[in-house]
Amino acid sequence: MTQKTLDHLKPLKQIIYNSKVLLEEPRLTKNMAYVIAFDMLFGEMREARGVARMMFKFSARLKESLAKYLADNNVKDITQLKPETPKSAIYPRYVRVNTLKATTEEVIKVLEAERFKLEEYEAGEISQKTFLKKLRSFRPTTFFRDYHVPDMLVFHPTVMFHGHHLEKSGKVVLQDKASCLPSLLLNPPPGSTVIDACAAPGMKTSHLAALMENDGKIFAVDIHPERCKTMEGLLKHFGTTCTEAVNLDFVQISADDERYSEATHILVDPTCSGSGVTNKLRNSKKKNRKTAEADKQRLQKLKGLQATLLKHAMSFPKVERIVYSTCSLNMEEDEEVVQEAIKAFASTFVVRPYSKVLPRWKGSGKPRYAVGPNCLRSFPEKHRTNGFFVAVIERFTSADAEAAQNGSAEAPEDAVAASLTEDVEKEKPTPSANGEKPSSGSKKKRKRKGEVATEHWSAGPGFQAEESAGGSAGKKKRNN
């Protein structure tokens, strides 16, 4: 089904765009909509269950859009259209070792007994740039340990692991490197109570279980019944015993519910535009004005949903660390969502530097936003993986308060006031020596919407700006 969808991706994109389905149903990702639409229009889907119901209500409109597309292209059937030729894979194949079922050394031994050869290197002796350069040109039989993610192996793009006995047994997970970063940065210690707020299909949940060594409790929450049921089977396949699939809308879970109120770590990885996914980037085309406007409206709807989910996570009374992530490159879904949420909880939460947990990673958020430099970004061309955004948000602790009293850090409220004062001072016109008004060259730089008053970032502890908060103060967390 997926391959057939890709073969006819061009007409499907146009059919769905003309029907305005994604504009009216922002919970649907584009990739999800393409597959469901293909099954509805050309497959065997006669009734909808689970997530497909969101598309099925637009079936008449989709059929009308299909008829118009076929007429415009002078064909009677979609099979008369020439399938798109997929471009060759250019990014490595990533495989995460599922440490609940096997060790990395055991998996390497199995692979070496087949036809693969591990190329060793000393991580402390090479840079990120040097490692990524290796991934641009290596033999199909060679593989590496990943430079950033423990228990992850990197293979040539042409290597296929679907159906491999290690994959069938659940000893390895076929998961892109970028999607491992949120769980790695949440980094819950064994014994924690964790909520994965938008969990399906469960890859990140299984990674969290492995990091916790199956010790503790993970509530894997998802709003869609079918996806939740599929996730349950997947988590069982991966050998997780500390997870519980919960078929609920996360925002409907009360933060005071004694079943969930003990949560100390929450992962929020909501529905997004998916603009960082490499397959999507390779298929992207220049947009006309109408398409761009429709995408802009949809981004605003997604942004509202994402901000609601993140703010709800911040309302849980015992949560210590929240990770917010998307597979999007759009600032509207990334830095702007985090800034909005942090501003609403400015006296309670701060954005911590991702480097506290992942010091080797080089690639941060947009510096025009106060939270940006503390957030992690992956860029497909630079990092050889999907585009991703990750923010680590932590509760302002008693240790932070002590540091603030001792003058080594600022409380969030003081940081906001300080940054506002600094911005006002910078905006005041400076009179010339002869008392004349400042020249036009002294005019302040016009801000873009959502930016802080200055693009200069202060990495000082507890720093927060007018639009948001971010900082590096606080007690040191457990780093793996």
Short mmCIF file of C-alpha atoms in Angstrom, two decimals:
data_model
loop_
_atom_site.label_atom_id
_atom_site.label_comp_id
_atom_site.label_asym_id
_atom_site.label_seq_id
_atom_site.Cartn_x
_atom_site.Cartn_y
_atom_site.Cartn_z
CA MET A 1 0.00 0.00 0.00
CA THR A 2 2.80 2.44 0.90
CA GLN A 3 4.69 1.76 -2.33
CA LYS A 4 1.54 2.17 -4.43
CA THR A 5 0.88 5.46 -2.64
CA LEU A 6 4.39 6.68 -3.43
CA ASP A 7 3.99 5.64 -7.08
CA HIS A 8 0.97 7.95 -7.37
CA LEU A 9 2.04 10.63 -4.92
CA LYS A 10 1.84 13.52 -7.37
CA PRO A 11 -1.87 13.09 -8.24
CA LEU A 12 -2.74 12.29 -4.62
CA LYS A 13 -1.16 15.54 -3.45
CA GLN A 14 -3.18 17.56 -5.93
CA ILE A 15 -6.42 15.70 -5.20
CA ILE A 16 -6.08 16.22 -1.45
CA TYR A 17 -5.04 19.85 -1.85
CA ASN A 18 -8.06 20.63 -4.04
CA SER A 19 -10.38 18.94 -1.55
CA LYS A 20 -9.06 21.14 1.34
CA VAL A 21 -9.14 18.09 3.65
CA LEU A 22 -5.91 18.92 5.49
CA LEU A 23 -7.03 22.49 6.05
CA GLU A 24 -10.22 21.36 7.79
CA GLU A 25 -8.70 18.40 9.64
CA PRO A 26 -5.32 19.53 11.09
CA ARG A 27 -4.93 16.33 13.14
CA LEU A 28 -4.13 14.47 9.92
CA THR A 29 -0.52 14.48 8.78
CA LYS A 30 0.01 14.73 5.04
CA ASN A 31 1.69 11.33 4.79
CA MET A 32 -1.16 9.69 6.69
CA ALA A 33 -3.70 11.41 4.44
CA TYR A 34 -1.97 10.20 1.25
CA VAL A 35 -2.07 6.53 2.29
CA ILE A 36 -5.70 6.64 3.53
CA ALA A 37 -6.85 8.56 0.44
CA PHE A 38 -5.22 6.02 -1.89
CA ASP A 39 -6.94 3.14 -0.09
CA MET A 40 -10.28 4.97 -0.18
CA LEU A 41 -10.13 5.93 -3.85
CA PHE A 42 -8.29 2.98 -5.39
CA GLY A 43 -8.02 0.27 -2.75
CA GLU A 44 -10.52 -1.91 -0.94
CA MET A 45 -11.59 0.40 1.89
CA ARG A 46 -15.38 0.28 2.16
CA GLU A 47 -15.77 1.44 5.73
CA ALA A 48 -13.56 3.49 8.01
CA ARG A 49 -12.22 2.64 11.43
CA GLY A 50 -9.90 4.50 13.73
CA VAL A 51 -7.93 7.36 12.21
CA ALA A 52 -9.41 6.67 8.73
CA ARG A 53 -12.74 8.10 9.94
CA MET A 54 -11.21 11.58 9.81
CA MET A 55 -10.74 11.12 6.06
CA PHE A 56 -13.85 9.07 5.30
CA LYS A 57 -16.19 11.97 6.05
CA PHE A 58 -14.61 13.76 3.08
CA SER A 59 -15.06 10.80 0.69
CA ALA A 60 -17.55 12.59 -1.61
CA ARG A 61 -15.32 15.62 -1.87
CA LEU A 62 -12.24 13.47 -2.59
CA LYS A 63 -14.06 11.58 -5.37
CA GLU A 64 -15.13 14.87 -6.90
CA SER A 65 -11.53 16.13 -6.74
CA LEU A 66 -10.32 12.87 -8.34
CA ALA A 67 -12.80 13.18 -11.22
CA LYS A 68 -11.63 16.72 -11.92
CA TYR A 69 -7.96 15.68 -11.84
CA LEU A 70 -8.52 12.81 -14.30
CA ALA A 71 -10.47 15.11 -16.63
CA ASP A 72 -7.74 17.77 -16.50
CA ASN A 73 -5.15 15.15 -17.47
CA ASN A 74 -7.28 13.54 -20.20
CA VAL A 75 -7.25 10.05 -18.64
CA LYS A 76 -10.05 7.79 -17.44
CA ASP A 77 -8.11 5.95 -14.76
CA ILE A 78 -5.18 6.75 -12.45
CA THR A 79 -3.26 3.71 -13.77
CA GLN A 80 -2.92 5.56 -17.09
CA LEU A 81 -0.79 8.16 -15.35
CA LYS A 82 2.95 7.58 -15.32
CA PRO A 83 4.13 6.63 -11.80
CA GLU A 84 6.71 8.87 -10.19
CA THR A 85 10.26 7.59 -10.28
CA PRO A 86 11.60 7.65 -6.72
CA LYS A 87 15.00 9.23 -6.20
CA SER A 88 17.76 7.00 -4.86
CA ALA A 89 18.26 6.91 -1.11
CA ILE A 90 20.86 9.39 0.08
CA TYR A 91 20.65 9.07 3.87
CA PRO A 92 22.05 6.23 5.98
CA ARG A 93 19.96 3.40 7.38
CA TYR A 94 19.68 3.56 11.17
CA VAL A 95 19.02 0.57 13.42
CA ARG A 96 18.53 0.89 17.19
CA VAL A 97 19.49 -2.09 19.28
CA ASN A 98 16.61 -2.99 21.61
CA THR A 99 18.52 -3.45 24.86
CA LEU A 100 15.47 -5.08 26.45
CA LYS A 101 16.17 -8.13 24.29
CA ALA A 102 19.84 -7.97 23.33
CA THR A 103 23.06 -6.07 23.94
CA THR A 104 24.75 -4.02 21.25
CA GLU A 105 27.77 -6.35 21.38
CA GLU A 106 25.55 -9.39 20.78
CA VAL A 107 23.94 -7.77 17.75
CA ILE A 108 27.31 -6.70 16.33
CA LYS A 109 28.59 -10.25 16.71
CA VAL A 110 25.59 -11.60 14.75
CA LEU A 111 26.06 -9.03 11.99
CA GLU A 112 29.77 -9.70 11.67
CA ALA A 113 29.03 -13.41 11.35
CA GLU A 114 26.99 -12.52 8.29
CA ARG A 115 28.60 -10.15 5.78
CA PHE A 116 29.01 -6.88 7.68
CA LYS A 117 32.17 -5.29 9.02
CA LEU A 118 32.16 -2.79 11.90
CA GLU A 119 34.42 0.22 11.34
CA GLU A 120 35.64 1.29 14.75
CA TYR A 121 36.64 4.84 15.77
CA GLU A 122 37.34 6.66 19.02
CA ALA A 123 34.45 9.03 19.63
CA GLY A 124 36.60 11.24 21.86
CA GLU A 125 39.19 11.68 19.14
CA ILE A 126 37.00 12.75 16.21
CA SER A 127 34.49 15.55 15.76
CA GLN A 128 30.85 15.37 14.70
CA LYS A 129 31.87 16.82 11.35
CA THR A 130 34.43 14.05 10.78
CA PHE A 131 31.94 11.32 11.66
CA LEU A 132 29.23 12.73 9.39
CA LYS A 133 31.76 12.95 6.59
CA LYS A 134 32.28 9.19 6.93
CA LEU A 135 28.56 8.67 6.33
CA ARG A 136 28.70 10.37 2.95
CA SER A 137 30.77 7.63 1.40
CA PHE A 138 31.20 4.11 2.74
CA ARG A 139 30.81 0.56 1.53
CA PRO A 140 27.46 -1.31 1.73
CA THR A 141 29.09 -3.99 3.91
CA THR A 142 30.48 -1.45 6.40
CA PHE A 143 28.61 -0.16 9.45
CA PHE A 144 29.33 2.14 12.38
CA ARG A 145 28.29 2.77 15.95
CA ASP A 146 26.46 6.08 15.94
CA TYR A 147 28.36 9.11 17.21
CA HIS A 148 25.49 10.54 19.28
CA VAL A 149 22.91 7.85 20.12
CA PRO A 150 24.06 4.92 22.29
CA ASP A 151 23.03 1.46 21.02
CA MET A 152 22.41 2.77 17.49
CA LEU A 153 24.11 1.31 14.43
CA VAL A 154 24.49 3.06 11.07
CA PHE A 155 24.36 1.24 7.71
CA HIS A 156 24.62 2.08 4.04
CA PRO A 157 21.37 3.49 2.50
CA THR A 158 20.95 0.40 0.30
CA VAL A 159 20.90 -2.04 3.23
CA MET A 160 17.40 -3.35 3.99
CA PHE A 161 16.52 -4.79 7.42
CA HIS A 162 12.80 -5.40 6.90
CA GLY A 163 12.28 -9.11 7.45
CA HIS A 164 15.75 -9.67 8.92
CA HIS A 165 15.71 -12.18 11.78
CA LEU A 166 16.99 -9.53 14.23
CA GLU A 167 14.07 -7.28 13.29
CA LYS A 168 11.52 -10.10 13.44
CA SER A 169 12.71 -11.11 16.91
CA GLY A 170 12.48 -7.53 18.21
CA LYS A 171 16.20 -7.35 18.99
CA VAL A 172 16.60 -4.33 16.73
CA VAL A 173 14.21 -1.46 15.99
CA LEU A 174 14.15 0.22 12.57
CA GLN A 175 14.01 3.78 13.81
CA ASP A 176 15.46 6.94 12.32
CA LYS A 177 18.22 8.54 14.37
CA ALA A 178 16.42 11.87 14.79
CA SER A 179 13.36 10.23 16.33
CA CYS A 180 15.59 8.72 19.05
CA LEU A 181 16.69 12.16 20.25
CA PRO A 182 13.50 13.11 22.18
CA SER A 183 13.60 9.96 24.36
CA LEU A 184 17.35 10.36 24.86
CA LEU A 185 16.91 13.96 26.02
CA LEU A 186 13.97 13.13 28.29
CA ASN A 187 16.35 10.60 29.88
CA PRO A 188 14.06 9.27 32.65
CA PRO A 189 15.98 7.24 35.26
CA PRO A 190 14.79 3.73 36.18
CA GLY A 191 11.81 3.86 38.52
CA SER A 192 10.33 7.01 36.98
CA THR A 193 6.67 7.61 36.13
CA VAL A 194 6.49 8.80 32.52
CA ILE A 195 3.74 9.94 30.16
CA ASP A 196 4.25 9.68 26.41
CA ALA A 197 1.48 12.09 25.44
CA CYS A 198 1.17 11.26 21.72
CA ALA A 199 2.69 7.81 21.75
CA ALA A 200 1.58 5.82 18.68
CA PRO A 201 3.12 3.97 16.93
CA GLY A 202 5.30 3.42 20.02
CA MET A 203 8.91 3.63 18.81
CA LYS A 204 9.82 6.40 21.25
CA THR A 205 7.87 4.64 24.02
CA SER A 206 9.90 1.46 23.51
CA HIS A 207 13.11 3.52 23.58
CA LEU A 208 12.03 5.09 26.88
CA ALA A 209 11.35 1.64 28.31
CA ALA A 210 14.84 0.54 27.28
CA LEU A 211 16.44 3.62 28.88
CA MET A 212 14.49 2.88 32.08
CA GLU A 213 15.47 -0.83 31.90
CA ASN A 214 11.76 -1.73 32.18
CA ASP A 215 11.77 -0.33 35.72
CA GLY A 216 9.02 2.22 36.45
CA LYS A 217 5.81 3.11 34.64
CA ILE A 218 5.16 4.58 31.18
CA PHE A 219 1.66 5.63 30.16
CA ALA A 220 1.60 5.50 26.36
CA VAL A 221 -1.30 7.82 25.50
CA ASP A 222 -2.90 8.10 22.07
CA ILE A 223 -6.28 9.42 20.97
CA HIS A 224 -6.83 6.97 18.09
CA PRO A 225 -8.20 3.51 19.04
CA GLU A 226 -6.72 1.58 16.11
CA ARG A 227 -3.28 3.14 16.45
CA CYS A 228 -3.39 2.51 20.18
CA LYS A 229 -4.21 -1.16 19.61
CA THR A 230 -1.40 -1.51 17.07
CA MET A 231 1.00 0.17 19.50
CA GLU A 232 0.07 -2.32 22.22
CA GLY A 233 1.14 -5.20 19.99
CA LEU A 234 4.34 -3.45 18.98
CA LEU A 235 5.35 -2.73 22.57
CA LYS A 236 4.74 -6.36 23.47
CA HIS A 237 6.89 -7.42 20.50
CA PHE A 238 9.72 -5.21 21.80
CA GLY A 239 9.51 -6.81 25.27
CA THR A 240 8.34 -3.78 27.26
CA THR A 241 6.79 -4.64 30.62
CA CYS A 242 6.61 -1.17 32.17
CA THR A 243 4.30 0.33 29.53
CA GLU A 244 0.52 0.73 29.48
CA ALA A 245 -1.33 1.85 26.35
CA VAL A 246 -3.99 4.45 27.17
CA ASN A 247 -6.60 5.28 24.52
CA LEU A 248 -7.40 8.87 25.55
CA ASP A 249 -6.89 12.41 24.36
CA PHE A 250 -3.98 13.68 26.46
CA VAL A 251 -5.60 17.05 27.13
CA GLN A 252 -8.61 15.24 28.62
CA ILE A 253 -6.40 13.61 31.26
CA SER A 254 -6.66 15.64 34.44
CA ALA A 255 -3.35 16.65 35.96
CA ASP A 256 -4.93 15.94 39.35
CA ASP A 257 -5.93 12.37 38.45
CA GLU A 258 -4.03 10.30 41.02
CA ARG A 259 -3.26 7.70 38.34
CA TYR A 260 -1.22 10.18 36.29
CA SER A 261 -0.37 13.00 38.72
CA GLU A 262 2.81 11.24 39.88
CA ALA A 263 4.40 11.67 36.45
CA THR A 264 7.87 13.20 36.69
CA HIS A 265 8.74 13.06 32.96
CA ILE A 266 6.48 13.81 29.98
CA LEU A 267 7.23 13.48 26.28
CA VAL A 268 5.13 15.65 23.96
CA ASP A 269 5.68 14.69 20.32
CA PRO A 270 2.46 15.91 18.68
CA THR A 271 1.05 15.77 15.17
CA CYS A 272 3.02 18.16 12.99
CA SER A 273 3.52 19.11 9.35
CA GLY A 274 6.34 16.56 8.97
CA SER A 275 8.36 19.10 6.97
CA GLY A 276 11.63 17.63 8.25
CA VAL A 277 11.03 14.12 6.89
CA THR A 278 13.65 13.45 4.21
CA ASN A 279 11.33 11.62 1.78
CA LYS A 280 9.01 14.59 1.90
CA LEU A 281 11.83 17.04 1.33
CA ARG A 282 12.99 15.18 -1.77
CA ASN A 283 9.47 15.26 -3.20
CA SER A 284 8.84 18.92 -2.41
CA LYS A 285 8.21 21.38 -5.22
CA LYS A 286 7.97 25.14 -5.44
CA LYS A 287 4.65 26.29 -4.03
CA ASN A 288 2.27 28.67 -5.69
CA ARG A 289 0.60 31.45 -3.75
CA LYS A 290 -2.59 29.49 -2.99
CA THR A 291 -0.68 26.44 -1.75
CA ALA A 292 1.53 28.59 0.45
CA GLU A 293 -1.50 30.34 1.96
CA ALA A 294 -3.23 27.02 2.68
CA ASP A 295 -0.07 25.69 4.33
CA LYS A 296 0.20 28.86 6.41
CA GLN A 297 -3.36 28.45 7.71
CA ARG A 298 -2.77 24.80 8.49
CA LEU A 299 0.45 25.62 10.36
CA GLN A 300 -1.45 28.04 12.58
CA LYS A 301 -4.01 25.36 13.43
CA LEU A 302 -1.25 22.86 14.17
CA LYS A 303 0.57 25.43 16.29
CA GLY A 304 -2.55 25.96 18.41
CA LEU A 305 -2.96 22.22 18.98
CA GLN A 306 0.73 21.75 19.79
CA ALA A 307 0.82 24.65 22.26
CA THR A 308 -2.30 23.29 24.01
CA LEU A 309 -0.67 19.88 24.48
CA LEU A 310 2.59 21.35 25.78
CA LYS A 311 0.87 23.70 28.23
CA HIS A 312 -1.22 20.81 29.53
CA ALA A 313 1.93 18.80 30.19
CA MET A 314 3.29 21.73 32.19
CA SER A 315 0.22 21.65 34.45
CA PHE A 316 1.11 18.27 36.01
CA PRO A 317 2.08 18.94 39.64
CA LYS A 318 5.14 16.68 39.96
CA VAL A 319 6.59 16.85 36.46
CA GLU A 320 10.30 17.66 36.56
CA ARG A 321 11.25 17.42 32.90
CA ILE A 322 9.24 17.76 29.68
CA VAL A 323 10.57 17.19 26.20
CA TYR A 324 8.73 18.79 23.29
CA SER A 325 9.63 17.55 19.82
CA THR A 326 8.46 17.63 16.20
CA CYS A 327 9.73 16.29 12.89
CA SER A 328 9.20 19.78 11.48
CA LEU A 329 11.56 22.50 10.28
CA ASN A 330 8.92 25.22 10.69
CA MET A 331 9.61 27.76 13.43
CA GLU A 332 5.85 28.18 13.94
CA GLU A 333 5.66 24.60 15.23
CA ASP A 334 8.96 24.67 17.09
CA GLU A 335 10.49 27.72 18.79
CA GLU A 336 7.23 29.68 18.69
CA VAL A 337 5.26 26.92 20.43
CA VAL A 338 7.92 26.58 23.14
CA GLN A 339 8.09 30.35 23.67
CA GLU A 340 4.32 30.59 24.00
CA ALA A 341 4.19 27.80 26.57
CA ILE A 342 7.18 29.04 28.56
CA LYS A 343 5.71 32.54 28.68
CA ALA A 344 2.51 31.10 30.19
CA PHE A 345 4.55 29.30 32.90
CA ALA A 346 7.47 31.77 33.18
CA SER A 347 7.75 31.52 36.97
CA THR A 348 7.70 27.72 36.95
CA PHE A 349 9.63 26.32 33.98
CA VAL A 350 12.78 27.08 32.01
CA VAL A 351 14.30 25.69 28.81
CA ARG A 352 17.54 23.88 29.64
CA PRO A 353 20.42 23.52 27.18
CA TYR A 354 20.18 20.21 25.31
CA SER A 355 23.97 19.97 25.62
CA LYS A 356 23.60 19.02 29.29
CA VAL A 357 22.42 15.59 28.11
CA LEU A 358 23.85 15.43 24.59
CA PRO A 359 27.12 17.42 24.62
CA ARG A 360 28.45 16.05 21.33
CA TRP A 361 25.52 17.30 19.25
CA LYS A 362 26.22 20.46 17.26
CA GLY A 363 23.04 22.03 15.92
CA SER A 364 20.71 24.35 17.83
CA GLY A 365 17.51 26.30 17.34
CA LYS A 366 17.01 29.70 15.73
CA PRO A 367 18.90 32.44 17.63
CA ARG A 368 16.25 35.05 16.87
CA TYR A 369 14.14 33.33 19.56
CA ALA A 370 15.26 33.48 23.19
CA VAL A 371 14.71 29.75 23.62
CA GLY A 372 16.40 28.86 20.33
CA PRO A 373 20.06 28.28 21.31
CA ASN A 374 19.02 25.95 24.14
CA CYS A 375 16.96 23.78 21.77
CA LEU A 376 18.25 21.03 19.50
CA ARG A 377 17.71 20.97 15.74
CA SER A 378 18.71 18.34 13.23
CA PHE A 379 19.04 19.29 9.58
CA PRO A 380 18.88 16.51 6.96
CA GLU A 381 21.77 17.68 4.82
CA LYS A 382 23.99 18.49 7.78
CA HIS A 383 23.21 15.64 10.16
CA ARG A 384 22.31 12.88 7.65
CA THR A 385 18.98 12.16 9.29
CA ASN A 386 15.43 13.56 9.33
CA GLY A 387 14.87 17.16 10.32
CA PHE A 388 13.83 17.38 13.98
CA PHE A 389 13.33 19.91 16.76
CA VAL A 390 13.67 19.08 20.46
CA ALA A 391 13.31 21.31 23.53
CA VAL A 392 14.12 20.24 27.10
CA ILE A 393 11.89 22.03 29.60
CA GLU A 394 12.46 21.68 33.34
CA ARG A 395 10.74 22.87 36.47
CA PHE A 396 12.43 25.73 38.32
CA THR A 397 13.92 23.98 41.36
CA SER A 398 14.88 24.87 44.91
CA ALA A 399 18.51 24.65 43.81
CA ASP A 400 17.76 27.33 41.22
CA ALA A 401 16.17 29.47 43.93
CA GLU A 402 19.25 29.14 46.16
CA ALA A 403 21.51 30.04 43.28
CA ALA A 404 19.35 33.09 42.58
CA GLN A 405 19.61 34.21 46.22
CA ASN A 406 23.38 33.80 46.09
CA GLY A 407 23.54 35.91 42.96
CA SER A 408 24.78 33.13 40.68
CA ALA A 409 21.47 32.79 38.82
CA GLU A 410 18.29 34.73 38.25
CA ALA A 411 14.79 33.70 39.17
CA PRO A 412 12.56 33.51 36.12
CA GLU A 413 10.55 36.59 37.13
CA ASP A 414 13.73 38.63 37.64
CA ALA A 415 15.14 37.42 34.35
CA VAL A 416 12.04 38.60 32.51
CA ALA A 417 12.25 42.01 34.15
CA ALA A 418 15.98 42.27 33.46
CA SER A 419 15.60 41.39 29.81
CA LEU A 420 12.74 43.84 29.36
CA THR A 421 14.77 46.62 30.98
CA GLU A 422 17.75 45.81 28.78
CA ASP A 423 15.61 45.88 25.65
CA VAL A 424 14.06 49.23 26.60
CA GLU A 425 17.52 50.73 27.19
CA LYS A 426 18.70 49.46 23.81
CA GLU A 427 15.67 51.01 22.10
CA LYS A 428 16.17 54.50 23.57
CA PRO A 429 17.54 56.93 20.97
CA THR A 430 21.04 58.17 21.68
CA PRO A 431 21.39 61.95 21.25
CA SER A 432 24.35 63.25 19.31
CA ALA A 433 27.05 65.40 20.89
CA ASN A 434 25.45 68.63 19.61
CA GLY A 435 22.01 67.71 20.92
CA GLU A 436 20.53 66.94 17.53
CA LYS A 437 18.13 64.07 17.02
CA PRO A 438 19.74 60.78 16.02
CA SER A 439 20.15 60.16 12.33
CA SER A 440 18.16 57.56 10.38
CA GLY A 441 21.06 55.17 10.85
CA SER A 442 20.27 55.07 14.57
CA LYS A 443 16.80 53.65 14.07
CA LYS A 444 16.20 50.35 15.80
CA LYS A 445 15.98 47.21 13.73
CA ARG A 446 12.42 46.20 12.98
CA LYS A 447 11.44 42.96 14.69
CA ARG A 448 9.85 40.05 12.97
CA LYS A 449 6.71 38.66 14.52
CA GLY A 450 7.53 36.36 17.46
CA GLU A 451 11.12 37.60 17.84
CA VAL A 452 12.65 39.00 20.99
CA ALA A 453 13.83 42.58 20.92
CA THR A 454 17.43 41.59 20.29
CA GLU A 455 18.92 38.75 18.30
CA HIS A 456 21.87 38.48 20.69
CA TRP A 457 21.62 35.47 22.96
CA SER A 458 22.75 35.55 26.55
CA ALA A 459 23.76 32.07 27.66
CA GLY A 460 23.72 33.17 31.27
CA PRO A 461 21.86 31.04 33.84
CA GLY A 462 18.12 31.51 33.98
CA PHE A 463 18.03 33.97 31.07
CA GLN A 464 14.55 34.80 29.81
CA ALA A 465 13.37 37.37 27.34
CA GLU A 466 10.15 39.25 26.67
CA GLU A 467 8.56 36.47 24.67
CA SER A 468 9.87 33.45 26.57
CA ALA A 469 12.29 31.93 29.01
CA GLY A 470 15.34 29.76 28.71
CA GLY A 471 18.43 29.12 30.73
CA SER A 472 21.06 26.85 32.04
CA ALA A 473 20.75 27.27 35.81
CA GLY A 474 19.83 24.38 37.99
CA LYS A 475 21.08 21.20 39.42
CA LYS A 476 22.93 18.85 37.14
CA LYS A 477 20.76 16.01 35.83
CA ARG A 478 21.80 12.43 35.24
CA ASN A 479 23.59 12.24 31.85
CA ASN A 480 23.97 9.07 29.82
#
